[in-house]
Amino acid sequence: MPESPEIHSQKPQCFQDILLRLQEYWAGQGCAVLQPYDMEVGAGTFHPATTLRALGTKAWAAAYVQPSRRPTDGRYGENPNRLQHYYQYQVIIKPSPPDLQELYLGSLRAIGIDDTLHDIRFVEDDWESPTLGAWGLGWEVWCDGMEVSQFTYFQQVGGHDCHPVSGELTYGLERLAMYVLGVAHVMDMPFNRPDARIPLSYGDVFRQTEQEYSRHNFHGADTEKLFEDFRKAEAECARLLGMEPADPALGGRTNIMAHPAYDQCIKASHIFNLLEARGVISVTERQAYIGRVRALAKLCADAFVQTEAGGAAA
Amino acid sequence: MADLLIELFSEEIPARMQAGACEALKKRMTDGLVEAGLTYASAQAFATPRRLALAVEALSDHSPTTREERRGPKLGAPEKAVEGFLRSTGLALEDLEVRDDKKGQVYMAVLTHAGRPAADIVAEVLEDVIRHFPWPKSMRWGAGSLRWVRPLHSILCILSDESGAQVVPLEVDGIVSGDVTRGHRFMAPEPFSVANYEDYAAKLKRAHVILDPEERAQHIWNDARQMAFAQGLDLVEDKGLLAEVAGLVEWPVVLLGRIDDAFLGLPPEVLQTSMKEHQKFFSLRDPESGQITGFVTVANRETRDNGATILAGNQKVLAARLSDAKFFWDNDLRVVSHVGLEGMGAGLADVTFHNKLGSQADRVERIAALAREIAPLVGAEPALAEQAARVVKADLRSEMVGEFPELQGLMGSYYARAAGLPDDVARACVEHYQPLGPSDAVPSAPVSVAVALADKIDTLTGFWAIDEKPTGSKDPFALRRAALGVIRLVLGNGESIKLEDVLFSSDNTITLQLEENATIGSPVSLRKAYASAFGIPDHELRSIENEQVTKRMHAAGFSRVQDWLLSLIQEGLENPDNEVRRSLRRVADLLAFFHDRLKVHLRDQGIRHDVIDACLAMPGNDDLTLLVKRAEALSTFLKTEDGENLLQGFKRANNILTQAEAKDGVEYSFGPDPKLAETPEETALFTALDAAEATIAPAMAKEDFAQAMAAMAALRAPIDAFFDAVQINTDNQILRRNRLNLLHRIRATCLQVADLTRVEG
């Protein structure tokens, strides 16, 4: 990997500085800097660049920012650090390099965290996603007692053992930026440079959407339609994967629709989150719904490892 | 002799696993070395967040040389056989000895196996230990297949003596052993080599790593106490947290901070729990006000601003956490002020207790009914006990307990006070969970006792009803702890309770509820039994309300219910599998479980199992207080000389009598006639028995076992004298019968107190 970029002499001044520096840093470490996935997801892990690419034998290195939605966390923009829409920064490298911890610490330096003044700690935190049928071991990384990242070595995804193992880093960007910038309420955080011609705060950009979506998530969304959408997504996922692998348009070559099917799995997962926010899923049903999404994730994983990107012989 | 030093250097090891890993490394390594024939003087293991280390002193250089004699073919055996023997031993013909054997002369090979060098053995054992290490959870990383708790980076393995250190060569999945390690991740990241354990520990310290977890804990504790003292505050002791924090740092630096005044109104337990669970902070208490006003955090490094940045960051995180806690607290108080504590618990119907045992709301119903029944037995007001039982679980629906489950009960008592509920009710909220562990205090307030008993008994009868009993080491629902809790509640308060009746009532309540939910058993059998007991026609069976059944049973009282069930059985509901009989069997089985737990409990207090058995065989053994009083008295009695001798006298009498009864096929239970006494000793025994019986009966009626046993002790001398002077099996049949009947009196008198036949010795 190339030399890490020079540490910026100036501290970051706004939310997007942090984001840009992470982009620059991980690009410098040789990651493909991808763009957010164009669907509603609960976390950066759902991006196929992580979920699917963690499977199979092919080497992989990607970094991207992912807008993430957690409908139940909506607080109408009033809570200082809880949002129903927020950004995660995600890095995934397969196989996990032996110096991943050092690389990660380098990224903290890049965004202005001076580790000679701060107390950085790796505290046990095992990660599990019941909806993705995935788990891994790792830590939450603490900076002066605050969790700033999740650091995970993927062991299983979609029920498949990961071989080789991917190293995954997830930064909660708002929280991290608030810490670095010394801001108490997320809505007060400068989004662009405070000396820009039109300075914008995080609140200028997102307060109204937080209000609108909070209402939508808790009261507005049509649950009948959501239940129907869930069933449709579930059926479509299975239908796509049930189709004949041989594609007549490619002269009969195998062409499995793992990614389109996985889109339906993502959709089902987000609909489930919305239904939960609407309070229409009971405790017992909850487990059943999670199981249904997991079954889709597993089907997609099974399909992906049959594809070229999934490491199957071309 | 050489000293062995091993270090396994990895990414951060979870704090909770470090102590176990030390033990495992030490045990597995030393076991392996010893098994391979090496000896050592001592071994000590250490852990930091990034390393496991083992120092073994005075390890032998080689495993011992061993000599083996192998018998070969006879002299003159076919050449092929001799050749084969030579090949297998690797010797030439002239190396073989010839020995005389019973069957003639044979070839004998004497083989000497040279001992193996320690380094070879260490390498072999260490590789095996690494590959099979018992981590509670382990993982793979990169493209390799080795498993470790987190990625393993290096292996240091050296043998050292006066002449220097030597690396023990080994390789595990591409990791090659060496003599190099690293210091603190941030303060001294450069690698360095070490020569032996002392060198290693000293260099690590220079590189800002304290190797010994004990030393780190001690350091943290001392610094924290001193700093707290300087501020006039008390450090709240927490050994578990101390061990955990010592496992999170290699170079502990203690920092002290203050809690913002805005949060001082929160209950101290909330402050403590929030700081401990989320931030791993120790709490500081103001000795004047008793409030938690400060905290201690432990950083992993020194900084040029003496920790100012770190402390400020921690303080900020704490403020955010406590804002959350305050938010929960305010919301919960608002809910309680609007709908009361019972209202807060309204959602318990949505909380599953166990999929076969219904919701928490179902459970609250049952506990309320049971607490009401138990209340008069423990001196509590039934209405108050029921009221308490209806709210003690309500805080499970509070936001605070949702966030901090370990505050269950405690929050309930705060909210009960806020709701203006009686103090007894508030206290029961927290106390009904007690005692939790074997050394936990036992509540004594009657309402708390009633609800605590009801809660635990309902748990036990519930899991008995669905046949989920503990087996072997498996006790997922902590039923042994619940039973011990009941035992300690009863004994600790000296309560005299017919446990069987209570269990029975609880079992009935639960079975009725389960039937209602149609989760187990036949839905109508118990109703049928009920209907027939109360003369309700069969065709009305379906319309009987559950509540009605329970009410009638309450009105009937325990004994009535039992009589009714017994009469049902006698009336011919003799089907071995009817609900009533199953219920009786479950209760008997559960009572036996209580007795088992009680035996364990009493054994810990030095009362022998056979003494307990002797008391268990007596009627009324479901009154645990009575049972223990009896066992204690018997235990004390048997430790006296009189007691021991009386036991011998009793056994002698019992043996002679039992043999005679078996031989004659009759029972010698007619009263003996004192007029037939021949010798003064015999007469004296009659007199002594009269006197003893006159004392024992009233003493037993008062449950004064000590007095009863003292009276029994007075029999010892007359019985001994009687056996010395009198022959029982005399030819005179009248005298013999009379004497056997006299022995029967001895037996009967003694058996009033305990079943002495079960006492050993």
Coordinates of N, CA and C in Angstrom, one line a residue, chain A residues 135-293:
Chain A
W135 N -21.9 -12.6 11.7 CA -21.3 -12.2 13.0 C -19.8 -12.1 12.8
G136 N -19.2 -11.4 13.7 CA -17.7 -11.3 13.7 C -17.3 -10.9 15.1
L137 N -15.9 -11.0 15.3 CA -15.4 -10.5 16.6 C -14.5 -9.3 16.4
G138 N -14.5 -8.5 17.4 CA -13.7 -7.2 17.3 C -13.9 -6.4 18.5
W139 N -13.9 -5.1 18.3 CA -14.0 -4.1 19.4 C -14.9 -2.9 19.0
E140 N -15.3 -2.2 20.0 CA -15.7 -0.8 19.8 C -14.5 0.0 20.2
V141 N -14.2 1.0 19.4 CA -13.0 1.7 19.7 C -13.4 3.0 20.5
W142 N -12.7 3.2 21.6 CA -13.0 4.3 22.5 C -12.0 5.4 22.3
C143 N -12.5 6.6 22.2 CA -11.6 7.7 22.3 C -12.0 8.5 23.5
D144 N -11.2 8.6 24.6 CA -11.6 9.2 25.8 C -12.9 8.8 26.3
G145 N -13.2 7.5 26.3 CA -14.4 7.0 26.8 C -15.6 7.0 25.8
M146 N -15.4 7.6 24.7 CA -16.5 7.6 23.7 C -16.3 6.6 22.6
E147 N -17.3 5.9 22.2 CA -17.2 5.0 21.1 C -17.1 5.8 19.8
V148 N -16.0 5.6 19.1 CA -15.9 6.3 17.8 C -16.0 5.4 16.6
S149 N -15.8 4.1 16.8 CA -15.9 3.2 15.6 C -16.2 1.8 16.1
Q150 N -16.6 1.0 15.1 CA -16.7 -0.5 15.3 C -15.6 -1.1 14.5
F151 N -15.0 -2.1 15.0 CA -13.9 -2.7 14.3 C -14.2 -4.2 14.4
T152 N -14.4 -4.9 13.2 CA -14.9 -6.2 13.2 C -14.1 -7.1 12.2
Y153 N -13.8 -8.3 12.7 CA -13.3 -9.3 11.8 C -14.4 -10.3 11.4
F154 N -14.9 -10.2 10.2 CA -16.1 -11.0 9.8 C -15.8 -12.5 9.9
Q155 N -16.6 -13.2 10.6 CA -16.4 -14.7 10.6 C -17.5 -15.4 9.7
Q156 N -18.7 -14.8 9.7 CA -19.7 -15.4 8.9 C -20.7 -14.4 8.3
V157 N -21.1 -14.6 7.1 CA -22.1 -13.7 6.5 C -23.1 -14.6 5.7
G158 N -24.4 -14.3 5.9 CA -25.4 -15.1 5.2 C -25.3 -16.6 5.5
G159 N -24.8 -16.9 6.7 CA -24.6 -18.3 7.1 C -23.3 -19.0 6.5
H160 N -22.6 -18.2 5.7 CA -21.3 -18.8 5.1 C -20.1 -18.4 5.9
D161 N -19.2 -19.3 6.2 CA -17.9 -18.9 6.9 C -17.2 -18.0 5.9
C162 N -16.5 -17.0 6.5 CA -15.7 -16.1 5.6 C -14.3 -16.6 5.5
H163 N -13.9 -16.9 4.3 CA -12.6 -17.4 4.0 C -12.1 -16.8 2.8
P164 N -11.2 -15.9 2.7 CA -10.5 -15.3 3.9 C -11.4 -14.4 4.7
V165 N -10.9 -13.9 5.8 CA -11.7 -13.0 6.7 C -11.5 -11.6 6.2
S166 N -12.6 -10.8 6.2 CA -12.6 -9.4 5.9 C -12.5 -8.6 7.3
G167 N -11.7 -7.5 7.2 CA -11.7 -6.6 8.3 C -12.6 -5.5 8.0
E168 N -13.5 -5.1 8.9 CA -14.5 -4.1 8.6 C -14.4 -3.0 9.7
L169 N -14.4 -1.7 9.2 CA -14.3 -0.6 10.1 C -15.6 0.2 9.8
T170 N -16.3 0.6 10.9 CA -17.4 1.5 10.7 C -17.3 2.7 11.6
Y171 N -17.4 3.9 11.0 CA -17.3 5.1 11.8 C -18.7 5.7 11.8
G172 N -19.2 6.1 13.0 CA -20.5 6.9 13.0 C -20.0 8.3 12.8
L173 N -20.3 8.8 11.6 CA -19.7 10.1 11.2 C -20.1 11.3 12.1
E174 N -21.4 11.4 12.3 CA -21.9 12.6 13.1 C -21.3 12.6 14.5
R175 N -21.3 11.5 15.1 CA -20.8 11.4 16.5 C -19.3 11.8 16.5
L176 N -18.6 11.1 15.6 CA -17.1 11.3 15.5 C -16.8 12.8 15.2
A177 N -17.6 13.4 14.3 CA -17.3 14.8 13.9 C -17.7 15.7 15.1
M178 N -18.8 15.4 15.7 CA -19.2 16.3 16.9 C -18.1 16.3 17.9
Y179 N -17.5 15.1 18.1 CA -16.4 15.0 19.1 C -15.2 15.8 18.6
V180 N -14.8 15.6 17.4 CA -13.6 16.3 16.9 C -13.8 17.8 16.9
L181 N -15.0 18.2 16.5 CA -15.3 19.7 16.4 C -15.7 20.3 17.7
G182 N -16.0 19.5 18.7 CA -16.4 20.0 20.0 C -17.8 20.6 19.9
V183 N -18.7 19.9 19.3 CA -20.1 20.4 19.2 C -21.0 19.6 20.1
A184 N -22.0 20.3 20.8 CA -22.8 19.6 21.7 C -24.1 19.0 21.1
H185 N -24.6 19.7 20.1 CA -25.9 19.3 19.5 C -25.6 19.1 18.0
V186 N -26.0 18.0 17.5 CA -25.7 17.6 16.1 C -26.2 18.7 15.1
M187 N -27.4 19.3 15.5 CA -28.0 20.3 14.5 C -27.1 21.6 14.5
D188 N -26.3 21.8 15.5 CA -25.5 23.0 15.5 C -24.2 22.8 14.8
M189 N -23.9 21.6 14.3 CA -22.6 21.3 13.8 C -22.5 21.9 12.4
P190 N -21.4 22.7 12.1 CA -21.2 23.2 10.7 C -21.1 22.1 9.7
F191 N -21.9 22.2 8.7 CA -21.8 21.1 7.7 C -20.7 21.4 6.7
N192 N -20.7 22.7 6.2 CA -19.5 23.1 5.3 C -18.7 24.1 6.2
R193 N -17.7 24.7 5.6 CA -16.8 25.6 6.3 C -17.6 26.8 6.8
P194 N -17.3 27.1 8.1 CA -18.1 28.2 8.7 C -17.7 29.5 7.9
D195 N -16.6 29.6 7.2 CA -16.3 30.8 6.5 C -16.7 30.7 5.0
A196 N -17.5 29.7 4.7 CA -18.0 29.6 3.3 C -18.9 30.8 3.0
R197 N -19.1 31.1 1.7 CA -20.0 32.2 1.4 C -21.4 31.9 1.9
I198 N -21.8 30.7 1.8 CA -23.1 30.3 2.4 C -22.9 29.2 3.5
P199 N -22.6 29.6 4.7 CA -22.3 28.6 5.7 C -23.6 27.8 6.1
L200 N -23.5 26.5 6.1 CA -24.7 25.7 6.4 C -24.4 24.8 7.6
S201 N -25.4 24.7 8.5 CA -25.2 23.8 9.7 C -25.9 22.5 9.3
Y202 N -25.6 21.5 10.1 CA -26.2 20.2 10.0 C -27.7 20.3 10.0
G203 N -28.1 21.2 10.9 CA -29.6 21.5 11.1 C -30.2 22.1 9.8
D204 N -29.4 23.0 9.2 CA -29.9 23.7 8.0 C -30.2 22.6 6.9
V205 N -29.4 21.6 6.9 CA -29.5 20.5 5.9 C -30.6 19.5 6.3
F206 N -30.6 19.1 7.6 CA -31.4 17.9 8.0 C -32.5 18.1 9.1
R207 N -32.6 19.3 9.7 CA -33.6 19.4 10.7 C -35.0 19.1 10.2
Q208 N -35.3 19.7 9.1 CA -36.7 19.5 8.6 C -36.9 18.1 8.2
T209 N -35.9 17.5 7.5 CA -36.2 16.1 7.1 C -36.3 15.2 8.3
E210 N -35.5 15.5 9.4 CA -35.7 14.6 10.6 C -37.1 14.8 11.1
Q211 N -37.7 16.0 11.1 CA -39.0 16.2 11.6 C -40.0 15.4 10.7
E212 N -39.9 15.6 9.4 CA -40.8 14.9 8.5 C -40.7 13.4 8.6
Y213 N -39.5 12.9 8.6 CA -39.4 11.4 8.6 C -39.8 10.9 10.0
S214 N -39.5 11.6 11.1 CA -40.0 11.1 12.4 C -41.5 10.9 12.4
R215 N -42.2 11.9 11.8 CA -43.6 11.8 11.8 C -44.0 10.6 10.9
H216 N -43.3 10.5 9.8 CA -43.6 9.4 8.8 C -43.4 8.1 9.5
N217 N -42.2 7.9 10.1 CA -41.8 6.6 10.6 C -42.8 6.2 11.8
F218 N -43.2 7.1 12.6 CA -43.9 6.7 13.8 C -45.4 6.7 13.5
H219 N -45.9 7.6 12.6 CA -47.3 7.8 12.4 C -47.8 7.8 11.0
G220 N -47.0 8.2 10.1 CA -47.4 8.4 8.7 C -47.5 7.2 7.8
A221 N -46.4 6.4 7.9 CA -46.3 5.3 6.9 C -47.5 4.4 6.9
D222 N -48.0 4.0 5.8 CA -49.1 3.2 5.6 C -48.7 1.7 5.9
T223 N -49.2 1.2 7.0 CA -48.7 -0.1 7.4 C -49.2 -1.2 6.5
E224 N -50.4 -1.1 6.0 CA -51.0 -2.1 5.1 C -50.1 -2.2 3.9
K225 N -49.7 -1.0 3.3 CA -48.9 -1.0 2.2 C -47.5 -1.6 2.5
L226 N -47.0 -1.3 3.7 CA -45.7 -1.9 4.1 C -45.7 -3.4 4.2
F227 N -46.8 -3.9 4.8 CA -46.9 -5.4 4.9 C -46.9 -6.0 3.5
E228 N -47.6 -5.3 2.6 CA -47.8 -5.8 1.3 C -46.4 -5.8 0.6
D229 N -45.7 -4.6 0.8 CA -44.4 -4.5 0.1 C -43.4 -5.5 0.7
F230 N -43.5 -5.8 1.9 CA -42.6 -6.8 2.5 C -42.8 -8.1 1.8
R231 N -44.1 -8.5 1.7 CA -44.4 -9.8 1.1 C -43.9 -9.8 -0.4
K232 N -44.1 -8.7 -1.1 CA -43.7 -8.6 -2.5 C -42.2 -8.7 -2.6
A233 N -41.4 -8.0 -1.8 CA -40.0 -8.0 -1.8 C -39.5 -9.5 -1.6
E234 N -40.1 -10.1 -0.6 CA -39.7 -11.4 -0.2 C -39.9 -12.4 -1.4
A235 N -41.1 -12.3 -2.0 CA -41.4 -13.2 -3.1 C -40.5 -12.9 -4.3
E236 N -40.2 -11.6 -4.5 CA -39.4 -11.3 -5.7 C -38.0 -11.8 -5.5
C237 N -37.5 -11.7 -4.3 CA -36.1 -12.1 -4.1 C -36.0 -13.6 -4.4
A238 N -37.0 -14.4 -3.9 CA -36.9 -15.8 -4.1 C -37.2 -16.1 -5.6
R239 N -38.1 -15.4 -6.2 CA -38.4 -15.6 -7.6 C -37.1 -15.4 -8.5
L240 N -36.4 -14.3 -8.3 CA -35.2 -14.0 -9.1 C -34.2 -15.1 -8.9
L241 N -34.0 -15.6 -7.7 CA -33.0 -16.6 -7.5 C -33.5 -18.0 -7.9
G242 N -34.8 -18.1 -8.1 CA -35.3 -19.4 -8.6 C -35.2 -19.5 -10.1
M243 N -34.9 -18.4 -10.8 CA -34.8 -18.5 -12.2 C -33.6 -19.3 -12.7
E244 N -33.8 -19.9 -13.9 CA -32.7 -20.7 -14.5 C -31.4 -19.9 -14.6
P245 N -30.3 -20.4 -14.1 CA -29.0 -19.7 -14.2 C -28.6 -19.4 -15.6
A246 N -28.9 -20.3 -16.5 CA -28.5 -20.0 -17.9 C -29.2 -18.9 -18.5
D247 N -28.5 -17.9 -19.1 CA -29.1 -16.7 -19.6 C -29.1 -16.7 -21.1
P248 N -30.3 -16.8 -21.8 CA -30.4 -16.9 -23.2 C -29.7 -15.7 -23.9
A249 N -29.9 -14.5 -23.3 CA -29.3 -13.3 -23.8 C -27.8 -13.3 -23.9
L250 N -27.2 -14.2 -23.1 CA -25.7 -14.3 -23.1 C -25.3 -15.7 -23.7
G251 N -26.2 -16.1 -24.6 CA -25.9 -17.4 -25.3 C -25.9 -18.6 -24.3
G252 N -26.7 -18.4 -23.3 CA -26.8 -19.6 -22.4 C -25.8 -19.6 -21.3
R253 N -24.9 -18.6 -21.2 CA -24.0 -18.5 -20.1 C -24.7 -18.3 -18.8
T254 N -24.0 -18.8 -17.7 CA -24.6 -18.6 -16.4 C -24.7 -17.1 -16.0
N255 N -25.8 -16.7 -15.6 CA -25.9 -15.3 -15.2 C -26.9 -15.2 -14.0
I256 N -26.4 -15.4 -12.8 CA -27.3 -15.5 -11.6 C -27.5 -14.1 -11.1
M257 N -28.8 -13.7 -10.8 CA -29.1 -12.3 -10.4 C -29.0 -12.1 -8.9
A258 N -27.7 -12.4 -8.4 CA -27.5 -12.3 -6.9 C -27.8 -10.8 -6.4
H259 N -27.2 -9.8 -7.2 CA -27.4 -8.4 -6.7 C -28.8 -7.9 -6.8
P260 N -29.5 -8.1 -7.9 CA -30.9 -7.7 -7.9 C -31.8 -8.4 -6.8
A261 N -31.5 -9.7 -6.6 CA -32.2 -10.4 -5.5 C -31.9 -9.8 -4.2
Y262 N -30.6 -9.4 -4.0 CA -30.1 -8.8 -2.7 C -30.8 -7.5 -2.5
D263 N -31.1 -6.7 -3.6 CA -31.8 -5.5 -3.4 C -33.2 -5.7 -2.7
Q264 N -33.8 -6.8 -3.1 CA -35.1 -7.1 -2.5 C -34.9 -7.4 -1.0
C265 N -33.8 -8.1 -0.7 CA -33.5 -8.4 0.7 C -33.4 -7.1 1.5
I266 N -32.6 -6.2 0.9 CA -32.4 -4.9 1.6 C -33.7 -4.2 1.8
K267 N -34.6 -4.2 0.7 CA -35.9 -3.6 0.8 C -36.7 -4.2 1.9
A268 N -36.7 -5.5 2.0 CA -37.5 -6.2 3.0 C -37.0 -5.8 4.4
S269 N -35.7 -5.7 4.6 CA -35.1 -5.3 5.8 C -35.6 -3.9 6.3
H270 N -35.5 -3.0 5.3 CA -35.9 -1.6 5.7 C -37.4 -1.5 6.0
I271 N -38.2 -2.2 5.2 CA -39.7 -2.2 5.5 C -39.9 -2.8 6.9
F272 N -39.2 -3.8 7.2 CA -39.4 -4.4 8.6 C -39.0 -3.3 9.6
N273 N -38.0 -2.6 9.4 CA -37.6 -1.5 10.4 C -38.7 -0.5 10.5
L274 N -39.3 -0.1 9.4 CA -40.4 0.9 9.4 C -41.6 0.3 10.2
L275 N -41.9 -0.9 9.9 CA -43.0 -1.6 10.6 C -42.8 -1.6 12.1
E276 N -41.6 -1.8 12.4 CA -41.3 -1.8 13.9 C -41.4 -0.4 14.5
A277 N -41.0 0.6 13.7 CA -41.1 1.9 14.2 C -42.6 2.3 14.4
R278 N -43.4 1.8 13.5 CA -44.9 2.0 13.5 C -45.5 1.3 14.7
G279 N -44.8 0.4 15.3 CA -45.3 -0.3 16.5 C -46.3 -1.4 16.2
V280 N -46.2 -2.0 15.0 CA -47.3 -2.9 14.6 C -46.7 -4.4 14.6
I281 N -45.5 -4.5 15.1 CA -44.9 -5.9 15.1 C -44.7 -6.2 16.6
S282 N -45.3 -7.3 17.0 CA -45.2 -7.8 18.4 C -43.9 -8.4 18.7
V283 N -43.6 -8.6 19.9 CA -42.4 -9.2 20.3 C -42.1 -10.6 19.7
T284 N -43.2 -11.4 19.7 CA -43.0 -12.7 19.1 C -42.9 -12.7 17.6
E285 N -43.7 -11.8 16.9 CA -43.6 -11.7 15.5 C -42.3 -11.2 15.1
R286 N -41.7 -10.3 15.9 CA -40.4 -9.7 15.6 C -39.4 -10.7 15.2
Q287 N -39.3 -11.8 16.0 CA -38.3 -12.8 15.7 C -38.6 -13.5 14.4
A288 N -39.8 -13.7 14.1 CA -40.2 -14.3 12.9 C -39.8 -13.5 11.7
Y289 N -40.1 -12.1 11.7 CA -39.7 -11.3 10.6 C -38.2 -11.2 10.4
I290 N -37.4 -11.2 11.5 CA -36.0 -11.2 11.4 C -35.5 -12.5 10.7
G291 N -36.2 -13.6 11.1 CA -35.9 -14.9 10.5 C -36.2 -14.9 9.0
R292 N -37.2 -14.2 8.6 CA -37.6 -14.1 7.2 C -36.6 -13.3 6.4
V293 N -36.1 -12.2 6.9 CA -35.1 -11.4 6.2 C -33.8 -12.2 6.2

